[in-house]
PDB file of C-alpha atoms in Angstrom:
ATOM      1  CA  MET A   8      -3.150  29.610  -6.697  1.00  0.00           C
ATOM      2  CA  ASN A   9      -0.498  28.722  -4.176  1.00  0.00           C
ATOM      3  CA  ASN A  10       2.747  27.029  -5.098  1.00  0.00           C
ATOM      4  CA  PRO A  11       2.535  23.245  -4.751  1.00  0.00           C
ATOM      5  CA  LEU A  12       3.502  21.695  -1.418  1.00  0.00           C
ATOM      6  CA  VAL A  13       3.164  18.085  -2.570  1.00  0.00           C
ATOM      7  CA  SER A  14       4.404  16.666  -5.841  1.00  0.00           C
ATOM      8  CA  ILE A  15       2.692  13.572  -7.211  1.00  0.00           C
ATOM      9  CA  ILE A  16       4.894  11.792  -9.714  1.00  0.00           C
ATOM     10  CA  MET A  17       3.989   8.710 -11.701  1.00  0.00           C
ATOM     11  CA  GLY A  18       5.885   6.632 -14.194  1.00  0.00           C
ATOM     12  CA  SER A  19       3.256   7.120 -16.905  1.00  0.00           C
ATOM     13  CA  THR A  20      -0.237   8.505 -17.297  1.00  0.00           C
ATOM     14  CA  SER A  21      -1.587   4.951 -17.182  1.00  0.00           C
ATOM     15  CA  ASP A  22      -0.966   5.212 -13.410  1.00  0.00           C
ATOM     16  CA  MET A  23      -3.410   8.119 -13.053  1.00  0.00           C
ATOM     17  CA  PRO A  24      -6.469   6.009 -12.105  1.00  0.00           C
ATOM     18  CA  VAL A  25      -4.549   4.912  -8.973  1.00  0.00           C
ATOM     19  CA  MET A  26      -2.795   8.214  -8.264  1.00  0.00           C
ATOM     20  CA  GLU A  27      -6.024  10.180  -8.699  1.00  0.00           C
ATOM     21  CA  LYS A  28      -7.005   9.070  -5.193  1.00  0.00           C
ATOM     22  CA  ALA A  29      -4.061  11.047  -3.803  1.00  0.00           C
ATOM     23  CA  CYS A  30      -5.121  14.067  -5.860  1.00  0.00           C
ATOM     24  CA  LYS A  31      -8.672  13.894  -4.532  1.00  0.00           C
ATOM     25  CA  PHE A  32      -7.540  13.656  -0.909  1.00  0.00           C
ATOM     26  CA  LEU A  33      -5.074  16.544  -1.214  1.00  0.00           C
ATOM     27  CA  ASP A  34      -7.794  18.593  -2.888  1.00  0.00           C
ATOM     28  CA  GLU A  35     -10.178  17.766  -0.029  1.00  0.00           C
ATOM     29  CA  MET A  36      -7.522  18.839   2.489  1.00  0.00           C
ATOM     30  CA  GLN A  37      -6.913  22.087   0.535  1.00  0.00           C
ATOM     31  CA  VAL A  38      -3.247  21.234  -0.018  1.00  0.00           C
ATOM     32  CA  PRO A  39      -1.748  22.669  -3.226  1.00  0.00           C
ATOM     33  CA  PHE A  40      -0.148  19.929  -5.315  1.00  0.00           C
ATOM     34  CA  GLU A  41       1.227  19.217  -8.745  1.00  0.00           C
ATOM     35  CA  VAL A  42       1.017  16.071 -10.882  1.00  0.00           C
ATOM     36  CA  ASN A  43       3.632  14.975 -13.403  1.00  0.00           C
ATOM     37  CA  ALA A  44       4.712  11.869 -15.276  1.00  0.00           C
ATOM     38  CA  LEU A  45       8.429  11.102 -15.093  1.00  0.00           C
ATOM     39  CA  SER A  46      10.103   7.797 -15.784  1.00  0.00           C
ATOM     40  CA  ALA A  47      13.180   6.540 -13.950  1.00  0.00           C
ATOM     41  CA  HIS A  48      14.093   4.554 -17.054  1.00  0.00           C
ATOM     42  CA  ARG A  49      12.848   6.678 -19.968  1.00  0.00           C
ATOM     43  CA  THR A  50      13.611  10.169 -18.574  1.00  0.00           C
ATOM     44  CA  PRO A  51      16.324   9.639 -15.919  1.00  0.00           C
ATOM     45  CA  ASP A  52      17.847  13.112 -16.339  1.00  0.00           C
ATOM     46  CA  ALA A  53      14.457  14.781 -15.872  1.00  0.00           C
ATOM     47  CA  VAL A  54      13.798  12.705 -12.734  1.00  0.00           C
ATOM     48  CA  GLU A  55      17.122  13.703 -11.216  1.00  0.00           C
ATOM     49  CA  GLN A  56      16.606  17.384 -12.090  1.00  0.00           C
ATOM     50  CA  PHE A  57      13.095  17.292 -10.621  1.00  0.00           C
ATOM     51  CA  ALA A  58      14.322  15.707  -7.380  1.00  0.00           C
ATOM     52  CA  ARG A  59      17.260  18.099  -6.983  1.00  0.00           C
ATOM     53  CA  ASN A  60      15.066  21.184  -7.494  1.00  0.00           C
ATOM     54  CA  ALA A  61      11.901  20.147  -5.627  1.00  0.00           C
ATOM     55  CA  LYS A  62      12.879  21.552  -2.221  1.00  0.00           C
ATOM     56  CA  GLU A  63      13.856  24.990  -3.550  1.00  0.00           C
ATOM     57  CA  ARG A  64      10.515  25.120  -5.383  1.00  0.00           C
ATOM     58  CA  GLY A  65       8.720  24.753  -2.031  1.00  0.00           C
ATOM     59  CA  ILE A  66       7.752  21.086  -2.276  1.00  0.00           C
ATOM     60  CA  LYS A  67       7.464  19.495   1.188  1.00  0.00           C
ATOM     61  CA  VAL A  68       6.645  15.866   0.319  1.00  0.00           C
ATOM     62  CA  ILE A  69       6.892  13.789  -2.851  1.00  0.00           C
ATOM     63  CA  ILE A  70       4.482  10.956  -3.622  1.00  0.00           C
ATOM     64  CA  ALA A  71       5.879   8.679  -6.315  1.00  0.00           C
ATOM     65  CA  GLY A  72       3.822   5.921  -7.879  1.00  0.00           C
ATOM     66  CA  ALA A  73       5.524   3.182  -9.861  1.00  0.00           C
ATOM     67  CA  GLY A  74       4.684  -0.240 -11.191  1.00  0.00           C
ATOM     68  CA  MET A  75       6.696  -3.053 -12.694  1.00  0.00           C
ATOM     69  CA  ALA A  76      10.376  -2.322 -11.860  1.00  0.00           C
ATOM     70  CA  ALA A  77       9.186   0.453  -9.507  1.00  0.00           C
ATOM     71  CA  ALA A  78      12.506   2.335  -9.450  1.00  0.00           C
ATOM     72  CA  LEU A  79      10.990   5.832  -9.538  1.00  0.00           C
ATOM     73  CA  PRO A  80      10.529   6.468  -5.782  1.00  0.00           C
ATOM     74  CA  GLY A  81      14.061   5.292  -4.974  1.00  0.00           C
ATOM     75  CA  VAL A  82      15.661   7.270  -7.788  1.00  0.00           C
ATOM     76  CA  ILE A  83      13.873  10.394  -6.555  1.00  0.00           C
ATOM     77  CA  ALA A  84      14.873   9.717  -2.929  1.00  0.00           C
ATOM     78  CA  ALA A  85      18.512   9.364  -3.987  1.00  0.00           C
ATOM     79  CA  SER A  86      18.545  12.971  -5.221  1.00  0.00           C
ATOM     80  CA  THR A  87      16.580  14.845  -2.535  1.00  0.00           C
ATOM     81  CA  THR A  88      16.373  15.275   1.227  1.00  0.00           C
ATOM     82  CA  LEU A  89      12.583  15.593   1.065  1.00  0.00           C
ATOM     83  CA  PRO A  90      10.408  12.731   2.309  1.00  0.00           C
ATOM     84  CA  VAL A  91       9.396  10.412  -0.522  1.00  0.00           C
ATOM     85  CA  ILE A  92       6.349   8.172  -0.240  1.00  0.00           C
ATOM     86  CA  GLY A  93       6.267   5.281  -2.693  1.00  0.00           C
ATOM     87  CA  VAL A  94       3.047   3.850  -4.084  1.00  0.00           C
ATOM     88  CA  PRO A  95       3.518   0.414  -5.670  1.00  0.00           C
ATOM     89  CA  ILE A  96       1.186   0.135  -8.657  1.00  0.00           C
ATOM     90  CA  LYS A  97      -0.081  -2.900 -10.532  1.00  0.00           C
ATOM     91  CA  GLY A  98       3.037  -5.051 -10.203  1.00  0.00           C
ATOM     92  CA  GLY A  99       1.852  -6.112  -6.775  1.00  0.00           C
ATOM     93  CA  LEU A 100       4.542  -7.807  -4.736  1.00  0.00           C
ATOM     94  CA  ASP A 101       7.346  -7.118  -7.238  1.00  0.00           C
ATOM     95  CA  ALA A 102       6.609  -3.386  -7.331  1.00  0.00           C
ATOM     96  CA  MET A 103       6.271  -3.225  -3.559  1.00  0.00           C
ATOM     97  CA  LEU A 104       9.544  -5.061  -2.953  1.00  0.00           C
ATOM     98  CA  SER A 105      11.322  -2.791  -5.444  1.00  0.00           C
ATOM     99  CA  ILE A 106      10.201   0.226  -3.416  1.00  0.00           C
ATOM    100  CA  ILE A 107      10.741  -1.068   0.128  1.00  0.00           C
ATOM    101  CA  GLN A 108      14.150  -2.680  -0.477  1.00  0.00           C
ATOM    102  CA  MET A 109      16.100   0.593  -0.373  1.00  0.00           C
ATOM    103  CA  PRO A 110      19.736   0.755   0.729  1.00  0.00           C
ATOM    104  CA  PRO A 111      20.699   2.479   3.995  1.00  0.00           C
ATOM    105  CA  GLY A 112      20.556   6.255   3.704  1.00  0.00           C
ATOM    106  CA  ILE A 113      17.914   6.328   0.954  1.00  0.00           C
ATOM    107  CA  PRO A 114      14.593   5.798   2.763  1.00  0.00           C
ATOM    108  CA  VAL A 115      11.282   5.622   0.940  1.00  0.00           C
ATOM    109  CA  ALA A 116       8.100   5.373   2.998  1.00  0.00           C
ATOM    110  CA  THR A 117       5.903   2.801   1.296  1.00  0.00           C
ATOM    111  CA  VAL A 118       2.156   2.308   1.353  1.00  0.00           C
ATOM    112  CA  GLY A 119       0.250  -0.729   0.157  1.00  0.00           C
ATOM    113  CA  VAL A 120      -0.230  -1.661  -3.481  1.00  0.00           C
ATOM    114  CA  ASN A 121      -2.385   0.999  -5.188  1.00  0.00           C
ATOM    115  CA  GLY A 122      -2.490   2.880  -1.856  1.00  0.00           C
ATOM    116  CA  ALA A 123      -2.321   6.418  -3.266  1.00  0.00           C
ATOM    117  CA  GLN A 124      -4.917   7.775  -0.846  1.00  0.00           C
ATOM    118  CA  ASN A 125      -2.873   6.498   2.120  1.00  0.00           C
ATOM    119  CA  ALA A 126       0.197   8.140   0.600  1.00  0.00           C
ATOM    120  CA  ALA A 127      -1.651  11.456   0.507  1.00  0.00           C
ATOM    121  CA  ILE A 128      -2.884  10.990   4.075  1.00  0.00           C
ATOM    122  CA  LEU A 129       0.689  10.290   5.213  1.00  0.00           C
ATOM    123  CA  ALA A 130       1.931  13.395   3.370  1.00  0.00           C
ATOM    124  CA  VAL A 131      -0.744  15.513   5.075  1.00  0.00           C
ATOM    125  CA  GLU A 132       0.128  14.011   8.470  1.00  0.00           C
ATOM    126  CA  MET A 133       3.756  15.045   7.929  1.00  0.00           C
ATOM    127  CA  MET A 134       2.869  18.595   6.931  1.00  0.00           C
ATOM    128  CA  ALA A 135       0.230  18.928   9.664  1.00  0.00           C
ATOM    129  CA  LEU A 136       3.000  18.763  12.268  1.00  0.00           C
ATOM    130  CA  ALA A 137       3.799  22.382  11.377  1.00  0.00           C
ATOM    131  CA  ASP A 138       0.363  23.588  10.230  1.00  0.00           C
ATOM    132  CA  GLU A 139      -2.462  23.789  12.778  1.00  0.00           C
ATOM    133  CA  GLU A 140      -5.173  24.523  10.201  1.00  0.00           C
ATOM    134  CA  LEU A 141      -4.162  21.500   8.161  1.00  0.00           C
ATOM    135  CA  ALA A 142      -4.027  19.430  11.354  1.00  0.00           C
ATOM    136  CA  ALA A 143      -7.613  20.466  12.126  1.00  0.00           C
ATOM    137  CA  ARG A 144      -8.821  19.439   8.649  1.00  0.00           C
ATOM    138  CA  LEU A 145      -7.006  16.118   9.029  1.00  0.00           C
ATOM    139  CA  ALA A 146      -8.588  15.545  12.453  1.00  0.00           C
ATOM    140  CA  GLU A 147     -12.015  16.230  10.941  1.00  0.00           C
ATOM    141  CA  PHE A 148     -11.312  13.648   8.219  1.00  0.00           C
ATOM    142  CA  LYS A 149     -10.201  11.050  10.795  1.00  0.00           C
ATOM    143  CA  ASN A 150     -13.297  11.742  12.915  1.00  0.00           C
ATOM    144  CA  GLY A 151     -15.382  11.141   9.798  1.00  0.00           C
ATOM    145  CA  LEU A 152     -13.776   7.712   9.425  1.00  0.00           C
ATOM    146  CA  ARG A 153     -14.800   6.857  12.982  1.00  0.00           C
ATOM    147  CA  ALA A 154     -18.343   8.102  12.359  1.00  0.00           C
ATOM    148  CA  LYS A 155     -18.643   5.880   9.248  1.00  0.00           C
ATOM    149  CA  ILE A 156     -17.720   2.782  11.271  1.00  0.00           C
ATOM    150  CA  GLU A 157     -20.077   3.720  14.099  1.00  0.00           C
ATOM    151  CA  LYS A 158     -22.900   4.128  11.563  1.00  0.00           C
ATOM    152  CA  ALA A 159     -21.975   0.807   9.925  1.00  0.00           C
ATOM    153  CA  ASN A 160     -22.175  -0.955  13.286  1.00  0.00           C
ATOM    154  CA  GLY A 161     -25.559   0.641  13.938  1.00  0.00           C
ATOM    155  CA  ASP A 162     -26.768  -0.592  10.540  1.00  0.00           C
ATOM    156  CA  LEU A 163     -25.403  -4.090  11.251  1.00  0.00           C
ATOM    157  CA  ALA A 164     -27.220  -4.140  14.597  1.00  0.00           C
ATOM    158  CA  GLU A 165     -30.516  -3.771  12.712  1.00  0.00           C
ATOM    159  CA  ILE A 166     -29.901  -6.911  10.637  1.00  0.00           C
ATOM    160  CA  LYS A 167     -31.748  -9.833  12.171  1.00  0.00           C
ATOM    161  CA  PHE A 168     -30.933 -13.532  11.955  1.00  0.00           C
ATOM    162  CA  LYS A 169     -32.293 -16.360  14.038  1.00  0.00           C
ATOM    163  CA  TYR A 170     -28.924 -17.150  15.680  1.00  0.00           C
ATOM    164  CA  LYS A 171     -27.320 -13.675  15.582  1.00  0.00           C
ATOM    165  CA  THR A 172     -26.517 -12.622  19.126  1.00  0.00           C
ATOM    166  CA  ASN A 173     -25.850  -8.876  18.739  1.00  0.00           C
TER     167      ASN A 173
END
């Protein structure tokens, strides 16, 4: 197995039902990844060590999911030059604001609440800039999205109502 290119970090294993969507997408795109639980509050030294060593281990992008106080993505971003994508979990607006309100110099890209799949798509888009095979798999995925909508519109066209005009 290849070394991981993406690291998926979550504050606790209770976040796995959300973060699993990122795992599934990366698996579909054939991108090697790792999954770990680290807490900005309960294991701060481990988070800092992880972030400082990620680049030399070959990690290209970090996806960090966090709920409640949602400090994890920002703490990771403070200790690495790698792109960090934050996934606000559960806490809704509070978690999202905790992730997007980063000080200058410590950016964290942020997807919507529970948006782990979008985080994985964004990570793949970043890596696809330098990987033509990955770019082709991503393009195939995006074409599939278009095909689903075209099929949905075809199905909707078959539904008949007295005053429906299309």
